[in-house]
Amino acid sequence: MTEKTDLYPTDAELSHLRAVASGRARPDLIVRGGLVLSPGTEEWLERDVVIAGRHIATLTAWGHVADAAAEIDATGQHVVPTFIDAHLHIEYTNLTPGELARLSVARGTTTVLTDPNGAANVWGPRGMDLLLSTRTPLRIFQQVSPTTPASLELERGGAVIPEETVRARLRDDVTATLGEGNPFDYGEVSTGRFREALVAGRRITGHTAAQTEESLWGYLAAGVGDDHNSATVEEVLERTRLGAMITVMGSSLTDNTVPLFADLDAIAPALRHMCFCADDKHALDLSTSGHIDHHVRQAIRFGVDPPPRLPHGYRHPGALLPPRPGARAPRALPSGRPPAHPRPRRGAALARDLRGRGRRPRRRRAVREPRSDPRLGEGHRAPARHAGARRVRRACARGRGPGPGAGDGDVQRLLQTRLRRAAGRP
Ligand SMILES: [Zn+2]
């Protein structure tokens, strides 16, 4: 079983990291010559990635460190952090953590925050530990399931986890957040649990489905820091205005990537406070549509300008850049085959998708010149977006596009249909 502290460097590893970063020890590995994405400033940096053991020690200018035990040549490549799933129930995938890693790590998702509420119900704390354990490169952080069982009347015969166990787990090294809880529980026990999470420095995961006004305000007032149920632009904006982070859900049952990114202009003010989660996604869907790479492709397809804004720790996993000028980023970052440095053409991702299915659009629609973007101030311009994506957005706005629940396939089919019509084909 993975020790919880494996997620952090040991004392010896920390000493080695500092020695390598300060030039007093030889790096174990250097990734040389790539353009490295800075999650802090969103710049592409001409840096080498200097690695000590299993951690990144620092980023240096190209060629600054002459020697390393091993090297990877990243010349002509983009080097980016990997994706984080901000909320997932691993047991709902029907996979063990190791089998999930076989699907997800290869697609670029290397870290998940998991609320093991199903396993807790069946097997108590041992079930929760089982879903936090893997020897694969998948890093798993815990979202402590708050109440097991959630209903004493409806759920009988399973495990009952005492409140003191829940509160103790909030202080586990591996804990990232308190898991999703009942918005309507105003009792002393749940209120005390919220406070315990805040004192322990853990975020509180929200489940605000369709809540408005007083019920929403009362829930967020408990310190709830994020929400993965926002299914409309209005819900996203309201929760963001109140200080919550949005984790855009792309599950087997409900894919909110389509309704939320369909009107990019409307949702733009919240983009910096959004990240991604799968929540409930079955193995079959993970293997076909993908994991967080699915969210990223959807966002780019609807016109969000890459690169995806990558995590600040676990707090903003996979958050996205708003449209901005001059982005020179790959269109499909998680492909495992990073594109060369030259900037991508608009709509290239769509065309590549179509070619992948044996079809080629006969002609591309002309792309509009960049238009000025008042949100960005004088002299800044938002990028033009692909005509197909614009049509899908308009169709969604008229209620004729893929609605909530539409997956990659639905969107792709709609785009293909629109492109065929635009090209004068049946
Ligand atoms: Zn959930």
Coordinates of C-alpha atoms and ligand atoms in Angstrom, one line a residue:
M1 CA 0.0 0.0 0.0
T2 CA 1.2 3.5 -0.8
E3 CA 2.3 5.4 2.3
K4 CA 0.4 8.7 2.5
T5 CA 3.6 10.6 2.9
D6 CA 4.9 9.3 -0.4
L7 CA 3.2 12.3 -2.0
Y8 CA 5.7 14.6 -0.3
P9 CA 9.6 14.6 -0.5
T10 CA 11.4 13.0 2.4
D11 CA 14.0 14.9 4.4
A12 CA 16.8 13.3 2.2
E13 CA 14.9 14.1 -1.0
L14 CA 14.4 17.7 0.1
S15 CA 18.1 18.1 0.8
H16 CA 19.0 16.6 -2.6
L17 CA 16.5 18.9 -4.3
R18 CA 18.1 22.0 -2.7
A19 CA 21.6 20.9 -3.5
V20 CA 20.7 20.3 -7.2
A21 CA 18.8 23.6 -7.5
S22 CA 21.6 25.6 -6.0
G23 CA 24.3 24.0 -8.2
R24 CA 26.0 22.0 -5.5
A25 CA 24.9 18.6 -6.8
R26 CA 24.6 17.0 -10.2
P27 CA 21.0 16.7 -11.5
D28 CA 19.6 13.2 -12.1
L29 CA 17.8 14.4 -15.3
I30 CA 17.5 17.5 -17.4
V31 CA 14.8 18.1 -20.0
R32 CA 16.7 20.4 -22.4
G33 CA 15.7 22.9 -25.0
G34 CA 11.9 23.0 -24.7
L35 CA 9.5 25.9 -24.3
V36 CA 8.3 25.5 -20.7
L37 CA 4.8 26.7 -19.7
S38 CA 4.9 28.8 -16.5
P39 CA 1.6 28.2 -14.6
G40 CA 2.3 31.4 -12.7
T41 CA 2.7 33.9 -15.5
E42 CA 1.3 31.8 -18.4
E43 CA 4.5 32.5 -20.4
W44 CA 6.3 30.1 -22.6
L45 CA 9.9 30.1 -21.1
E46 CA 13.1 29.1 -22.8
R47 CA 14.1 26.9 -19.9
D48 CA 15.6 23.6 -19.0
V49 CA 13.8 21.5 -16.5
V50 CA 16.3 20.3 -13.8
I51 CA 15.2 17.2 -12.0
A52 CA 16.4 15.6 -8.7
G53 CA 15.1 12.2 -8.0
R54 CA 11.3 12.2 -8.5
H55 CA 10.9 16.0 -8.2
I56 CA 11.6 19.1 -10.3
A57 CA 14.4 21.0 -8.6
T58 CA 14.2 24.2 -10.7
L59 CA 14.0 25.7 -14.2
T60 CA 17.2 27.2 -15.6
A61 CA 18.1 29.1 -18.8
W62 CA 18.8 26.8 -21.7
G63 CA 22.3 25.2 -21.2
H64 CA 22.9 26.8 -17.8
V65 CA 23.6 23.4 -16.2
A66 CA 26.2 21.6 -18.3
D67 CA 26.0 18.1 -16.9
A68 CA 23.4 15.6 -15.7
A69 CA 23.2 11.9 -15.2
A70 CA 20.6 11.7 -18.0
E71 CA 19.1 14.1 -20.5
I72 CA 15.9 14.4 -22.6
D73 CA 16.1 16.5 -25.7
A74 CA 12.9 18.6 -25.9
T75 CA 14.1 20.9 -28.7
G76 CA 11.1 22.0 -30.7
Q77 CA 8.7 20.7 -28.0
H78 CA 6.4 22.3 -25.5
V79 CA 6.8 21.2 -21.9
V80 CA 3.8 21.5 -19.7
P81 CA 2.5 20.3 -16.3
T82 CA 0.1 17.4 -16.4
F83 CA -3.6 17.6 -15.7
I84 CA -5.4 17.3 -12.4
D85 CA -9.0 16.0 -11.9
A86 CA -10.4 18.2 -9.1
H87 CA -13.2 15.8 -8.1
L88 CA -13.6 12.1 -9.0
H89 CA -15.2 9.1 -7.4
I90 CA -12.7 6.4 -8.5
E91 CA -15.1 3.5 -7.6
Y92 CA -17.7 4.9 -10.0
T93 CA -15.3 4.3 -12.9
N94 CA -15.5 0.5 -12.1
L95 CA -11.7 0.5 -11.9
T96 CA -9.1 0.2 -9.2
P97 CA -6.7 3.1 -8.9
G98 CA -4.0 1.2 -10.8
E99 CA -6.3 0.4 -13.7
L100 CA -7.5 4.0 -13.8
A101 CA -3.9 5.0 -14.1
R102 CA -3.5 2.8 -17.2
L103 CA -6.2 4.9 -18.9
S104 CA -5.7 8.3 -17.4
V105 CA -1.9 8.8 -17.0
A106 CA -1.4 8.0 -20.6
R107 CA -3.8 10.8 -21.5
G108 CA -2.1 13.4 -19.4
T109 CA -4.1 13.2 -16.1
T110 CA -1.6 12.3 -13.4
T111 CA -3.4 13.6 -10.3
V112 CA -6.9 13.1 -9.0
L113 CA -8.7 14.4 -5.9
T114 CA -11.0 11.6 -4.9
D115 CA -14.1 11.4 -2.6
P116 CA -14.4 7.7 -1.9
N117 CA -18.0 7.9 -0.6
G118 CA -19.1 4.7 -2.4
A119 CA -16.2 2.6 -1.0
A120 CA -16.7 4.2 2.4
N121 CA -20.3 3.1 2.4
V122 CA -19.4 -0.5 1.6
W123 CA -16.2 -1.0 3.5
G124 CA -15.7 2.0 5.9
P125 CA -12.2 3.6 6.3
R126 CA -10.5 0.5 4.8
G127 CA -12.4 1.1 1.6
M128 CA -11.4 4.7 1.6
D129 CA -7.7 3.7 2.0
L130 CA -8.0 1.2 -0.8
L131 CA -9.0 4.0 -3.2
L132 CA -6.1 6.1 -2.1
S133 CA -3.5 3.4 -2.8
T134 CA -1.6 2.7 -6.0
R135 CA 2.0 2.0 -7.0
T136 CA 1.5 3.6 -10.4
P137 CA 2.4 7.1 -11.3
L138 CA -1.1 8.3 -10.5
R139 CA -1.1 10.7 -7.6
I140 CA -4.3 10.5 -5.5
F141 CA -5.4 13.1 -2.9
Q142 CA -8.3 12.5 -0.5
Q143 CA -11.5 14.4 -0.3
V144 CA -12.8 13.2 3.0
S145 CA -16.3 11.8 2.6
P146 CA -18.3 13.7 5.3
T147 CA -21.1 11.4 6.2
T148 CA -21.3 7.6 5.9
P149 CA -24.0 6.6 5.4
A150 CA -25.5 9.7 4.0
S151 CA -29.0 8.6 5.1
L152 CA -29.5 6.2 8.0
E153 CA -33.1 5.6 6.8
L154 CA -32.2 4.7 3.2
E155 CA -28.8 3.1 3.5
R156 CA -28.7 0.1 5.7
G157 CA -26.3 -2.7 6.3
G158 CA -23.2 -0.8 5.1
A159 CA -20.4 0.8 7.1
V160 CA -21.0 3.6 9.6
I161 CA -18.1 6.0 10.0
P162 CA -17.9 7.9 13.3
E163 CA -17.7 11.7 13.1
E164 CA -14.3 11.6 15.0
T165 CA -12.9 9.4 12.2
V166 CA -14.0 11.9 9.6
R167 CA -12.5 14.8 11.5
A168 CA -9.2 12.9 12.1
R169 CA -8.9 12.2 8.4
L170 CA -9.2 15.9 7.6
R171 CA -5.6 16.2 9.0
D172 CA -4.2 13.3 6.9
D173 CA -1.2 14.3 4.8
V174 CA -3.0 13.1 1.8
T175 CA -6.2 15.1 2.3
A176 CA -6.9 18.0 0.0
T177 CA -10.5 18.8 0.9
L178 CA -13.6 17.9 2.8
G179 CA -15.7 15.9 0.4
E180 CA -19.0 17.0 -1.0
G181 CA -21.7 17.4 1.7
N182 CA -25.4 18.0 2.0
P183 CA -26.3 21.7 1.4
F184 CA -29.4 21.5 3.6
D185 CA -27.7 20.2 6.7
Y186 CA -27.5 23.2 9.1
G187 CA -26.9 21.0 12.1
E188 CA -24.3 21.6 14.8
V189 CA -22.3 18.5 13.7
S190 CA -22.0 19.4 10.1
T191 CA -21.2 23.1 10.9
G192 CA -18.5 21.9 13.3
R193 CA -17.1 19.7 10.6
F194 CA -16.9 22.6 8.2
R195 CA -15.0 24.6 10.8
E196 CA -12.7 21.7 11.5
A197 CA -11.8 21.6 7.8
L198 CA -11.2 25.3 7.7
V199 CA -8.9 25.1 10.8
A200 CA -7.0 22.2 9.2
G201 CA -6.5 24.4 6.1
R202 CA -8.5 22.1 3.8
R203 CA -10.8 23.4 1.1
I204 CA -14.5 22.3 1.3
T205 CA -15.9 20.7 -1.8
G206 CA -19.4 21.8 -2.6
H207 CA -22.4 20.2 -4.3
T208 CA -24.7 23.1 -5.0
A209 CA -27.0 21.5 -7.6
A210 CA -29.6 24.0 -8.7
Q211 CA -29.3 26.0 -5.4
T212 CA -30.1 29.7 -5.6
E213 CA -30.3 32.7 -3.3
E214 CA -30.7 31.8 0.4
S215 CA -30.0 28.1 0.1
L216 CA -26.9 28.8 -2.0
W217 CA -25.8 31.7 0.2
G218 CA -26.2 29.6 3.4
Y219 CA -24.2 26.7 1.9
L220 CA -21.3 28.9 0.7
A221 CA -21.3 30.8 4.0
A222 CA -20.1 27.5 5.6
G223 CA -16.8 28.0 3.8
V224 CA -17.6 25.9 0.8
G225 CA -14.9 26.7 -1.7
D226 CA -15.9 25.0 -5.0
D227 CA -18.8 23.6 -6.9
H228 CA -19.0 21.0 -9.6
N229 CA -22.7 21.2 -10.3
S230 CA -22.9 24.4 -12.2
A231 CA -24.6 23.5 -15.4
T232 CA -25.4 27.0 -16.8
V233 CA -23.5 30.1 -17.4
E234 CA -25.7 32.0 -14.9
E235 CA -24.9 29.4 -12.2
V236 CA -21.1 29.7 -12.9
L237 CA -21.1 33.4 -12.8
E238 CA -23.2 33.7 -9.6
R239 CA -21.0 31.2 -7.7
T240 CA -17.8 32.9 -9.0
R241 CA -19.1 36.3 -7.9
L242 CA -19.7 34.8 -4.4
G243 CA -16.0 33.6 -4.3
A244 CA -16.3 29.9 -5.2
M245 CA -14.2 28.1 -7.7
I246 CA -16.0 26.1 -10.4
T247 CA -15.0 22.6 -11.3
V248 CA -16.5 21.9 -14.7
M249 CA -18.0 18.4 -14.6
G250 CA -17.6 16.1 -17.6
S251 CA -19.1 12.8 -16.4
S252 CA -20.8 9.9 -18.0
L253 CA -24.3 11.3 -17.1
T254 CA -23.7 15.0 -17.4
D255 CA -21.2 16.8 -19.5
N256 CA -21.3 20.4 -18.6
T257 CA -18.4 21.3 -21.0
V258 CA -20.9 21.9 -23.8
P259 CA -23.4 24.3 -22.2
L260 CA -20.7 26.2 -20.3
F261 CA -18.2 26.8 -23.2
A262 CA -20.9 27.3 -25.9
D263 CA -21.2 30.9 -24.9
L264 CA -17.6 31.8 -24.4
D265 CA -18.2 35.6 -24.2
A266 CA -20.7 35.2 -21.4
I267 CA -18.5 32.9 -19.3
A268 CA -15.2 34.7 -19.9
P269 CA -15.2 36.6 -16.6
A270 CA -15.2 33.3 -14.7
L271 CA -12.6 31.4 -16.8
R272 CA -9.8 32.1 -14.4
H273 CA -11.7 30.5 -11.6
M274 CA -12.6 27.3 -13.4
C275 CA -11.0 23.9 -13.4
F276 CA -12.1 20.4 -14.4
C277 CA -13.4 17.3 -12.9
A278 CA -14.9 14.0 -14.2
D279 CA -16.9 13.2 -11.0
D280 CA -18.7 10.1 -12.2
K281 CA -17.2 8.7 -15.3
H282 CA -17.3 5.0 -16.3
A283 CA -14.3 3.2 -17.6
L284 CA -15.8 2.8 -21.1
D285 CA -16.3 6.6 -21.4
L286 CA -12.8 7.3 -20.0
S287 CA -11.3 5.0 -22.7
T288 CA -13.3 6.6 -25.5
S289 CA -13.8 10.3 -24.8
G290 CA -11.0 10.6 -22.4
H291 CA -10.4 12.1 -18.9
I292 CA -9.4 15.7 -18.4
D293 CA -8.0 15.7 -21.9
H294 CA -11.6 15.6 -23.0
H295 CA -12.4 18.8 -21.1
V296 CA -9.4 20.5 -22.7
R297 CA -10.3 19.5 -26.2
Q298 CA -13.9 20.6 -25.6
A299 CA -12.8 24.0 -24.4
I300 CA -10.4 24.5 -27.3
R301 CA -13.1 23.3 -29.7
F302 CA -15.5 26.0 -28.5
G303 CA -12.8 28.7 -28.9
V304 CA -11.0 29.0 -25.6
D305 CA -7.5 30.0 -26.6
P306 CA -4.9 27.4 -25.5
P307 CA -2.8 26.9 -23.6
P308 CA -5.0 25.6 -20.8
R309 CA -4.0 27.5 -17.7
L310 CA -2.5 24.8 -15.6
P311 CA -2.8 24.2 -11.9
H312 CA -1.7 26.4 -9.1
G313 CA -1.2 23.4 -6.8
Y314 CA -4.5 21.6 -6.6
R315 CA -6.5 24.8 -6.1
H316 CA -6.9 25.7 -9.8
P317 CA -6.4 22.4 -11.6
G318 CA -6.8 22.8 -15.3
A319 CA -8.2 26.3 -15.1
L320 CA -8.3 28.0 -18.5
L321 CA -6.9 31.1 -20.0
P322 CA -9.5 33.6 -21.2
P323 CA -9.1 34.5 -24.8
R324 CA -6.0 36.7 -25.1
P325 CA -3.7 38.0 -27.8
G326 CA -0.7 36.3 -29.2
A327 CA -1.1 32.9 -27.6
R328 CA 1.4 30.6 -29.5
A329 CA 0.5 27.3 -28.0
P330 CA -0.3 23.8 -29.2
R331 CA -3.9 23.0 -30.0
A332 CA -3.8 19.6 -28.5
L333 CA -1.5 19.5 -25.5
P334 CA -2.3 16.1 -24.1
S335 CA -1.7 14.2 -27.3
G336 CA 1.7 12.8 -26.1
R337 CA 3.2 14.1 -29.3
P338 CA 3.7 17.8 -28.7
P339 CA 3.5 19.9 -31.8
A340 CA 6.4 21.9 -33.1
H341 CA 7.0 25.5 -32.1
P342 CA 5.2 27.3 -35.0
R343 CA 1.9 28.8 -33.9
P344 CA -1.2 26.8 -34.8
R345 CA -3.7 27.8 -37.4
R346 CA -7.2 28.6 -36.3
G347 CA -9.4 25.6 -36.6
A348 CA -6.5 23.2 -37.0
A349 CA -7.8 21.0 -34.1
L350 CA -11.1 20.6 -35.9
A351 CA -9.6 19.8 -39.2
R352 CA -7.3 17.2 -37.5
D353 CA -10.4 15.6 -35.9
L354 CA -12.1 15.3 -39.2
R355 CA -9.1 13.9 -41.0
G356 CA -8.8 11.3 -38.2
R357 CA -12.2 10.1 -39.2
G358 CA -11.3 9.8 -42.9
R359 CA -12.9 13.0 -43.9
R360 CA -11.5 16.3 -44.9
P361 CA -13.4 19.5 -45.0
R362 CA -13.5 20.6 -48.7
R363 CA -12.9 24.2 -47.8
R364 CA -12.3 26.1 -44.7
R365 CA -14.4 29.1 -43.8
A366 CA -12.4 32.3 -43.8
V367 CA -11.4 33.2 -40.3
R368 CA -12.3 36.7 -39.2
E369 CA -9.5 39.1 -38.3
P370 CA -9.1 39.4 -34.5
R371 CA -11.5 41.8 -33.0
S372 CA -10.9 44.1 -30.2
D373 CA -11.8 42.8 -26.8
P374 CA -13.1 45.5 -24.4
R375 CA -12.4 43.2 -21.4
L376 CA -8.7 43.3 -22.2
G377 CA -8.4 47.0 -22.6
E378 CA -7.0 49.3 -25.3
G379 CA -4.9 47.6 -27.9
H380 CA -5.7 44.0 -26.9
R381 CA -7.4 41.7 -29.2
A382 CA -9.3 38.5 -28.7
P383 CA -8.5 35.7 -31.1
A384 CA -11.0 34.9 -33.9
R385 CA -12.7 31.6 -33.4
H386 CA -13.4 28.9 -35.8
A387 CA -16.6 29.3 -37.8
G388 CA -17.8 25.8 -36.9
A389 CA -17.5 26.5 -33.2
R390 CA -19.4 29.7 -33.6
R391 CA -22.2 27.9 -35.3
V392 CA -22.4 25.4 -32.5
R393 CA -22.5 28.1 -30.0
R394 CA -25.3 29.9 -31.8
A395 CA -27.2 26.6 -32.2
C396 CA -26.9 25.9 -28.5
A397 CA -28.2 29.4 -27.7
R398 CA -31.2 28.6 -29.9
G399 CA -31.7 25.3 -28.1
R400 CA -30.8 23.3 -31.2
G401 CA -27.2 22.4 -30.3
P402 CA -25.9 19.6 -28.2
G403 CA -27.3 20.1 -24.7
P404 CA -26.2 19.0 -21.3
G405 CA -25.0 15.4 -21.6
A406 CA -23.6 15.8 -25.1
G407 CA -20.2 14.2 -25.4
D408 CA -17.3 14.6 -27.7
G409 CA -19.1 12.6 -30.3
D410 CA -22.2 14.7 -30.3
V411 CA -20.3 17.9 -30.7
Q412 CA -18.1 16.4 -33.4
R413 CA -21.0 15.1 -35.4
L414 CA -22.7 18.5 -35.2
L415 CA -19.6 20.3 -36.3
Q416 CA -19.2 17.8 -39.2
T417 CA -22.8 18.3 -40.3
R418 CA -22.3 22.1 -40.2
L419 CA -19.1 21.9 -42.1
R420 CA -20.6 19.7 -44.8
R421 CA -23.5 22.1 -45.2
A422 CA -21.1 25.0 -45.4
A423 CA -19.2 23.2 -48.1
G424 CA -22.4 22.6 -50.1
R425 CA -22.5 18.9 -49.4
P426 CA -25.5 17.0 -48.2
Ligands
ZN1 ZN -19.2 13.8 -6.7

